[in-house]
Amino acid sequence: MSIRPLVILPDSKLRLVSKPIKEITSEIRQLADDMLETMYDAPGVGLAAIQIGVPVRMVTMDVSKSEDERQPMVLINPEILWASEEKRVYEEGCLSIPEYYEEVERPDRVRFRYMNLQGETIEQDADGLLATCVQHEIDHLNGVLFIDYLSKLKRDRVMTKFKKAARREAGV
Ligand code: K1U
Ligand code: ZN
């Protein structure tokens, strides 16, 4: 297992649409292990493969409260099957947009489907943080970021801030 570097805004990789996984190979299992380790180290409650630069449709999540009872989830080719009309506002963060948090409105409850590492297809209902997190992560697989739900003014401000930081980092 290894902790992999995170892809940070404004890296254009974050806008890629990730490819479906056709077969669960040893490389895919290794990627899942590395994603979980990277997510726990960050720390975060979710991670999409593209956030470590790999454009495949895999997500890891753990929304459990206690560190003693971790509940790691690995989602392969996840999709939303149903979303409630009722909305909920949650203050979201993103490991690819460090230290920036804003309120985002999304469906309150969802039903989603995914394949696990054993190749089983699972359908699951979610509310609360799990519902918010799975929507945020599936957005990553489609090149969508939570800042896309904010006003243009807020999005432009955060883009400018991270572009400046990237230029400083590159010594430009
Ligand atoms: O996908 C990501 O960038 C991970 C992101 C997921 C997420 C958080 C909040 C709402 C929706 C989706 C994070 O995990 S940001 C870090 C975070 O929220 C957190 C970190 C430690 C403990 C609890 C939360
Ligand atoms: Zn994110």
Coordinates of N, CA and C and ligand atoms in Angstrom, one line a residue:
M1 N 0.9 -1.2 0.0 CA 0.0 0.0 0.0 C 0.9 1.2 0.0
S2 N 0.5 2.3 -0.7 CA 1.2 3.5 -0.6 C 0.3 4.7 -0.7
I3 N 0.8 5.8 -0.1 CA 0.1 7.1 -0.2 C 0.5 7.8 -1.4
R4 N -0.5 8.1 -2.3 CA -0.1 8.7 -3.6 C -0.4 10.2 -3.5
P5 N 0.4 11.0 -4.3 CA 0.1 12.5 -4.3 C -1.3 12.8 -4.9
L6 N -1.9 13.8 -4.3 CA -3.2 14.2 -4.7 C -3.1 15.2 -5.9
V7 N -4.0 15.1 -6.8 CA -4.1 16.1 -7.9 C -4.9 17.3 -7.4
I8 N -4.3 18.5 -7.5 CA -4.9 19.7 -6.9 C -5.3 20.6 -8.0
L9 N -6.5 21.3 -7.8 CA -6.9 22.4 -8.7 C -5.8 23.4 -8.9
P10 N -5.5 23.9 -10.1 CA -6.4 23.8 -11.3 C -6.0 22.7 -12.3
D11 N -5.4 21.6 -11.9 CA -4.9 20.6 -12.8 C -6.1 20.1 -13.6
S12 N -5.9 20.1 -15.0 CA -7.0 19.8 -15.9 C -7.4 18.3 -15.8
K13 N -6.6 17.5 -15.2 CA -7.0 16.1 -15.1 C -8.3 15.9 -14.3
L14 N -8.6 16.9 -13.4 CA -9.8 16.9 -12.6 C -11.1 17.0 -13.5
R15 N -10.9 17.5 -14.7 CA -12.0 17.6 -15.6 C -12.2 16.4 -16.6
L16 N -11.4 15.4 -16.4 CA -11.6 14.2 -17.3 C -12.8 13.4 -16.9
V17 N -13.4 12.8 -17.9 CA -14.5 11.8 -17.6 C -13.8 10.4 -17.5
S18 N -13.8 9.8 -16.3 CA -13.1 8.5 -16.1 C -13.8 7.4 -16.8
K19 N -12.9 6.4 -17.1 CA -13.4 5.2 -17.9 C -13.9 4.1 -17.0
P20 N -14.9 3.4 -17.5 CA -15.4 2.2 -16.7 C -14.3 1.2 -16.5
I21 N -14.4 0.5 -15.4 CA -13.5 -0.7 -15.1 C -14.2 -1.9 -15.7
K22 N -13.4 -2.6 -16.6 CA -14.0 -3.8 -17.2 C -13.7 -5.1 -16.5
E23 N -12.6 -5.1 -15.7 CA -12.2 -6.3 -15.0 C -11.5 -6.0 -13.7
I24 N -11.7 -6.8 -12.7 CA -11.1 -6.5 -11.4 C -9.8 -7.3 -11.4
T25 N -8.7 -6.6 -11.7 CA -7.3 -7.2 -11.8 C -6.6 -6.9 -10.5
S26 N -5.3 -7.4 -10.5 CA -4.5 -7.1 -9.3 C -4.1 -5.6 -9.3
E27 N -4.0 -5.0 -10.5 CA -3.7 -3.5 -10.5 C -4.9 -2.8 -9.9
I28 N -6.1 -3.2 -10.2 CA -7.3 -2.5 -9.6 C -7.3 -2.7 -8.1
R29 N -7.0 -3.9 -7.6 CA -7.0 -4.1 -6.1 C -5.9 -3.3 -5.5
Q30 N -4.8 -3.1 -6.1 CA -3.7 -2.3 -5.6 C -4.1 -0.8 -5.6
L31 N -4.8 -0.4 -6.7 CA -5.3 1.0 -6.7 C -6.2 1.2 -5.6
A32 N -7.1 0.3 -5.3 CA -8.1 0.4 -4.2 C -7.4 0.6 -2.9
D33 N -6.4 -0.3 -2.6 CA -5.6 -0.2 -1.4 C -4.9 1.2 -1.3
D34 N -4.3 1.6 -2.4 CA -3.6 2.9 -2.3 C -4.6 4.1 -2.1
M35 N -5.7 4.0 -2.7 CA -6.7 5.0 -2.6 C -7.2 5.1 -1.1
L36 N -7.4 3.9 -0.5 CA -7.9 3.9 0.9 C -6.8 4.6 1.8
E37 N -5.5 4.1 1.6 CA -4.5 4.7 2.4 C -4.3 6.2 2.2
T38 N -4.4 6.6 0.9 CA -4.3 8.1 0.7 C -5.5 8.8 1.3
M39 N -6.7 8.3 1.2 CA -7.9 8.9 1.8 C -7.8 9.0 3.3
Y40 N -7.4 7.9 4.0 CA -7.2 8.0 5.5 C -6.1 8.9 5.9
D41 N -5.1 9.0 5.1 CA -3.9 9.8 5.5 C -4.3 11.3 5.3
A42 N -5.2 11.6 4.4 CA -5.4 13.1 4.0 C -5.8 14.0 5.2
P43 N -6.8 13.8 6.1 CA -7.8 12.7 6.0 C -9.0 13.2 5.2
G44 N -9.7 12.2 4.6 CA -10.9 12.5 3.9 C -12.0 11.4 4.2
V45 N -13.2 11.7 3.8 CA -14.3 10.7 3.9 C -14.5 10.0 2.5
G46 N -13.9 10.5 1.5 CA -14.0 9.9 0.2 C -12.9 10.3 -0.7
L47 N -12.7 9.5 -1.8 CA -11.7 9.8 -2.8 C -12.1 9.1 -4.1
A48 N -11.9 9.9 -5.2 CA -12.1 9.3 -6.5 C -10.7 9.0 -7.2
A49 N -10.6 8.0 -8.0 CA -9.3 7.6 -8.5 C -8.6 8.8 -9.3
I50 N -9.4 9.6 -9.9 CA -8.8 10.7 -10.7 C -8.1 11.7 -9.8
Q51 N -8.5 11.7 -8.5 CA -7.8 12.6 -7.5 C -6.4 12.1 -7.2
I52 N -6.0 10.9 -7.6 CA -4.6 10.5 -7.6 C -4.1 10.3 -9.0
G53 N -4.8 10.9 -10.0 CA -4.4 10.9 -11.4 C -4.7 9.7 -12.2
V54 N -5.6 8.8 -11.7 CA -6.0 7.6 -12.5 C -7.4 7.7 -13.0
P55 N -7.6 7.9 -14.3 CA -9.0 8.2 -14.8 C -9.8 6.9 -15.0
V56 N -10.1 6.2 -13.9 CA -11.0 5.0 -13.9 C -12.1 5.2 -12.9
R57 N -13.2 4.5 -13.1 CA -14.4 4.8 -12.3 C -14.4 4.0 -11.0
M58 N -13.5 4.5 -10.1 CA -13.4 3.8 -8.8 C -13.4 4.9 -7.7
V59 N -14.1 4.6 -6.6 CA -14.3 5.6 -5.5 C -14.0 4.8 -4.2
T60 N -13.3 5.4 -3.3 CA -13.3 4.9 -1.9 C -14.0 5.9 -1.0
M61 N -14.7 5.3 0.0 CA -15.4 6.2 1.0 C -15.3 5.5 2.4
D62 N -15.4 6.3 3.4 CA -15.6 5.8 4.8 C -16.2 7.0 5.6
V63 N -17.5 6.9 5.8 CA -18.2 8.0 6.6 C -18.4 7.6 8.0
S64 N -17.7 6.5 8.5 CA -17.9 6.1 9.9 C -17.2 7.2 10.8
K65 N -17.8 7.3 12.0 CA -17.3 8.4 12.9 C -16.0 8.1 13.6
S66 N -15.9 6.8 14.0 CA -14.8 6.5 14.9 C -13.6 5.8 14.1
E67 N -12.4 6.2 14.5 CA -11.2 5.6 13.8 C -11.0 4.2 14.2
D68 N -11.6 3.8 15.3 CA -11.4 2.4 15.8 C -12.3 1.4 14.9
E69 N -13.4 1.9 14.4 CA -14.3 1.0 13.7 C -14.4 1.5 12.2
R70 N -13.3 1.5 11.5 CA -13.3 1.9 10.1 C -14.3 1.1 9.3
Q71 N -15.0 1.8 8.4 CA -15.9 1.0 7.5 C -15.5 1.4 6.0
P72 N -14.4 0.9 5.5 CA -14.0 1.3 4.2 C -14.9 0.7 3.1
M73 N -15.2 1.5 2.1 CA -16.0 1.1 1.0 C -15.2 1.3 -0.3
V74 N -15.3 0.3 -1.2 CA -14.7 0.5 -2.5 C -15.8 0.3 -3.5
L75 N -16.0 1.4 -4.3 CA -17.1 1.4 -5.3 C -16.5 1.4 -6.7
I76 N -16.9 0.4 -7.5 CA -16.4 0.3 -8.8 C -17.6 0.6 -9.8
N77 N -17.4 1.4 -10.7 CA -18.4 1.9 -11.7 C -19.7 2.3 -11.0
P78 N -19.6 3.1 -9.9 CA -20.9 3.5 -9.2 C -21.8 4.4 -10.1
E79 N -23.1 4.3 -9.8 CA -24.0 5.2 -10.5 C -25.2 5.4 -9.6
I80 N -25.8 6.6 -9.8 CA -27.0 7.0 -9.0 C -28.2 6.4 -9.8
L81 N -29.0 5.7 -9.0 CA -30.2 5.1 -9.7 C -31.4 6.0 -9.4
W82 N -31.5 6.7 -8.3 CA -32.6 7.5 -7.9 C -32.1 8.6 -7.0
A83 N -32.7 9.8 -7.1 CA -32.4 10.9 -6.1 C -33.7 11.5 -5.7
S84 N -33.8 11.8 -4.4 CA -35.0 12.4 -3.8 C -35.2 13.8 -4.4
E85 N -36.5 14.2 -4.4 CA -36.8 15.6 -4.8 C -36.3 16.6 -3.6
E86 N -36.4 16.1 -2.4 CA -36.0 16.9 -1.3 C -34.5 17.1 -1.3
K87 N -34.1 18.4 -1.0 CA -32.7 18.7 -1.1 C -32.2 18.9 0.4
R88 N -30.8 18.9 0.5 CA -30.2 19.1 1.8 C -28.9 19.9 1.5
V89 N -28.6 20.9 2.4 CA -27.4 21.7 2.2 C -26.4 21.1 3.2
Y90 N -25.2 20.9 2.6 CA -24.1 20.4 3.5 C -22.8 21.2 3.1
E91 N -22.0 21.5 4.1 CA -20.8 22.2 3.9 C -19.7 21.2 3.3
E92 N -19.4 21.3 2.1 CA -18.5 20.3 1.4 C -17.1 20.8 1.4
G93 N -16.2 19.9 1.4 CA -14.8 20.2 1.1 C -14.3 19.2 0.0
C94 N -13.1 19.4 -0.4 CA -12.6 18.5 -1.5 C -11.1 18.4 -1.3
L95 N -10.6 17.2 -1.3 CA -9.1 17.0 -1.1 C -8.3 17.6 -2.3
S96 N -9.0 17.8 -3.4 CA -8.3 18.5 -4.5 C -8.4 20.0 -4.5
I97 N -9.1 20.5 -3.5 CA -9.3 22.0 -3.3 C -9.0 22.2 -1.8
P98 N -7.8 22.1 -1.4 CA -7.6 22.0 0.1 C -8.0 23.3 0.8
E99 N -8.5 23.1 2.0 CA -8.9 24.2 2.9 C -9.9 25.2 2.3
Y100 N -10.7 24.7 1.5 CA -11.8 25.5 0.9 C -13.1 24.8 1.2
Y101 N -14.1 25.4 1.9 CA -15.3 24.7 2.2 C -16.5 25.7 1.9
E102 N -17.5 25.1 1.3 CA -18.7 25.9 0.9 C -20.0 25.1 1.0
E103 N -21.1 25.7 1.3 CA -22.3 25.0 1.3 C -22.8 24.6 -0.1
V104 N -23.2 23.4 -0.3 CA -23.8 22.9 -1.5 C -25.1 22.2 -1.3
E105 N -26.1 22.5 -2.2 CA -27.4 21.8 -2.1 C -27.4 20.7 -3.1
R106 N -27.8 19.5 -2.5 CA -27.9 18.3 -3.4 C -29.1 17.5 -2.9
P107 N -29.6 16.5 -3.7 CA -30.7 15.6 -3.2 C -30.3 15.1 -1.8
D108 N -31.4 15.0 -1.0 CA -31.2 14.6 0.4 C -30.9 13.1 0.5
R109 N -31.6 12.3 -0.4 CA -31.4 10.8 -0.3 C -31.2 10.3 -1.7
V110 N -30.4 9.3 -1.8 CA -30.1 8.6 -3.2 C -30.1 7.1 -3.0
R111 N -30.4 6.4 -4.1 CA -30.1 5.0 -4.3 C -29.0 4.9 -5.3
F112 N -28.0 4.1 -4.9 CA -26.9 4.0 -5.9 C -26.5 2.5 -6.0
R113 N -25.8 2.2 -7.2 CA -25.4 0.9 -7.5 C -23.9 0.9 -7.8
Y114 N -23.2 -0.2 -7.4 CA -21.8 -0.3 -7.7 C -21.4 -1.7 -7.6
M115 N -20.2 -2.0 -8.1 CA -19.6 -3.3 -7.9 C -18.5 -3.3 -6.9
N116 N -18.5 -4.3 -6.0 CA -17.4 -4.3 -5.0 C -16.2 -5.1 -5.5
L117 N -15.1 -5.2 -4.7 CA -13.9 -5.8 -5.2 C -14.1 -7.3 -5.4
Q118 N -15.2 -7.9 -4.9 CA -15.5 -9.3 -5.1 C -16.3 -9.5 -6.4
G119 N -16.6 -8.4 -7.1 CA -17.3 -8.5 -8.3 C -18.8 -8.6 -8.1
E120 N -19.3 -8.4 -6.9 CA -20.8 -8.4 -6.6 C -21.4 -7.0 -6.9
T121 N -22.6 -7.1 -7.5 CA -23.3 -5.8 -7.7 C -24.1 -5.5 -6.5
I122 N -24.0 -4.3 -5.9 CA -24.7 -3.9 -4.7 C -25.6 -2.7 -5.0
E123 N -26.8 -2.7 -4.5 CA -27.7 -1.5 -4.6 C -27.9 -1.1 -3.1
Q124 N -27.7 0.2 -2.9 CA -27.7 0.7 -1.5 C -28.5 2.1 -1.5
D125 N -29.2 2.3 -0.4 CA -29.9 3.6 -0.1 C -29.0 4.4 0.8
A126 N -29.0 5.7 0.6 CA -28.1 6.5 1.4 C -28.8 7.8 1.8
D127 N -28.6 8.3 3.0 CA -29.0 9.6 3.4 C -27.8 10.3 4.1
G128 N -28.0 11.5 4.6 CA -26.9 12.1 5.4 C -25.6 12.3 4.7
L129 N -24.5 12.1 5.4 CA -23.2 12.4 4.8 C -22.9 11.4 3.7
L130 N -23.4 10.1 3.8 CA -23.1 9.1 2.8 C -23.7 9.5 1.5
A131 N -25.0 10.1 1.5 CA -25.6 10.5 0.3 C -24.9 11.7 -0.3
T132 N -24.4 12.6 0.5 CA -23.7 13.8 0.0 C -22.4 13.3 -0.6
C133 N -21.7 12.4 0.1 CA -20.3 12.0 -0.3 C -20.4 11.2 -1.6
V134 N -21.4 10.3 -1.7 CA -21.4 9.5 -3.0 C -21.7 10.3 -4.2
Q135 N -22.5 11.4 -4.0 CA -22.8 12.3 -5.1 C -21.6 13.1 -5.5
H136 N -20.8 13.6 -4.5 CA -19.6 14.3 -4.7 C -18.6 13.5 -5.4
E137 N -18.5 12.2 -5.0 CA -17.5 11.3 -5.6 C -17.8 10.9 -7.1
I138 N -19.1 10.6 -7.3 CA -19.5 10.3 -8.7 C -19.4 11.5 -9.6
D139 N -19.6 12.7 -9.1 CA -19.3 13.9 -9.8 C -17.8 13.9 -10.3
H140 N -16.9 13.5 -9.4 CA -15.5 13.5 -9.8 C -15.3 12.6 -11.0
L141 N -16.0 11.5 -11.0 CA -15.8 10.5 -12.1 C -16.3 11.1 -13.5
N142 N -17.1 12.2 -13.4 CA -17.6 12.9 -14.6 C -16.9 14.2 -14.8
G143 N -15.9 14.5 -14.1 CA -15.1 15.7 -14.2 C -15.8 16.9 -13.6
V144 N -16.7 16.7 -12.7 CA -17.5 17.8 -12.1 C -17.0 18.0 -10.6
L145 N -16.8 19.3 -10.3 CA -16.3 19.6 -8.9 C -17.4 20.4 -8.1
F146 N -17.3 20.3 -6.8 CA -18.4 21.0 -6.0 C -18.4 22.5 -6.3
I147 N -17.3 23.1 -6.7 CA -17.3 24.5 -6.9 C -18.2 24.8 -8.2
D148 N -18.5 23.8 -9.0 CA -19.4 24.1 -10.1 C -20.8 24.4 -9.7
Y149 N -21.1 24.1 -8.5 CA -22.5 24.4 -8.0 C -22.6 25.8 -7.3
L150 N -21.4 26.5 -7.2 CA -21.4 27.8 -6.6 C -21.6 28.9 -7.6
S151 N -21.8 30.1 -7.1 CA -22.0 31.2 -8.1 C -20.7 31.4 -8.9
K152 N -20.8 32.0 -10.0 CA -19.6 32.3 -10.9 C -18.6 33.1 -10.1
L153 N -19.1 34.0 -9.3 CA -18.2 34.9 -8.6 C -17.3 34.1 -7.6
K154 N -18.0 33.2 -6.8 CA -17.2 32.4 -5.9 C -16.3 31.4 -6.6
R155 N -16.7 30.8 -7.7 CA -15.9 29.8 -8.5 C -14.7 30.6 -9.1
D156 N -14.9 31.7 -9.6 CA -13.8 32.5 -10.2 C -12.8 32.9 -9.1
R157 N -13.3 33.2 -7.9 CA -12.4 33.6 -6.9 C -11.5 32.4 -6.5
V158 N -12.1 31.2 -6.3 CA -11.3 30.1 -5.9 C -10.4 29.6 -7.0
M159 N -10.8 29.7 -8.2 CA -9.9 29.3 -9.3 C -8.7 30.3 -9.4
T160 N -8.9 31.6 -9.2 CA -7.8 32.5 -9.2 C -6.8 32.2 -8.1
K161 N -7.4 31.9 -6.9 CA -6.5 31.6 -5.7 C -5.6 30.4 -6.0
F162 N -6.2 29.3 -6.5 CA -5.5 28.1 -6.8 C -4.5 28.2 -8.0
K163 N -4.9 29.0 -9.0 CA -4.0 29.3 -10.1 C -2.7 30.0 -9.6
K164 N -3.0 31.0 -8.8 CA -1.8 31.8 -8.2 C -0.9 30.9 -7.4
A165 N -1.5 30.0 -6.6 CA -0.8 29.1 -5.7 C 0.1 28.1 -6.6
A166 N -0.5 27.7 -7.7 CA 0.2 26.7 -8.6 C 1.4 27.5 -9.2
R167 N 1.2 28.7 -9.6 CA 2.3 29.5 -10.2 C 3.4 29.7 -9.2
R168 N 3.0 30.0 -8.0 CA 4.0 30.2 -6.9 C 4.8 28.9 -6.8
E169 N 4.1 27.8 -6.7 CA 4.7 26.5 -6.5 C 5.7 26.2 -7.6
A170 N 5.3 26.6 -8.9 CA 6.2 26.3 -10.0 C 7.3 27.3 -10.1
G171 N 7.3 28.3 -9.2 CA 8.3 29.3 -9.3 C 8.2 30.3 -10.4
V172 N 7.0 30.5 -10.9 CA 6.7 31.4 -12.0 C 6.3 32.8 -11.5
Ligands
K1U1 O1 -13.6 13.7 -2.8 C1 -13.0 14.4 -2.0 O2 -12.4 15.4 -2.3 C2 -13.1 14.0 -0.5 C3 -14.0 14.9 0.3 C4 -15.4 14.2 0.3 C5 -16.5 15.0 0.8 C6 -16.5 15.8 2.0 C7 -17.5 16.5 2.5 C8 -18.7 16.5 1.8 C9 -18.7 15.8 0.6 C10 -17.7 15.1 0.1 C11 -13.4 15.0 1.7 O3 -13.3 14.0 2.4 S1 -13.0 16.6 2.3 C12 -12.5 16.3 4.0 C13 -13.6 16.0 4.9 O4 -14.7 16.4 4.6 C14 -13.3 15.4 6.2 C15 -12.1 15.1 6.7 C16 -11.8 14.5 7.9 C17 -12.9 14.2 8.7 C18 -14.2 14.5 8.2 C19 -14.4 15.1 7.0
ZN2 ZN -13.6 16.1 -4.0

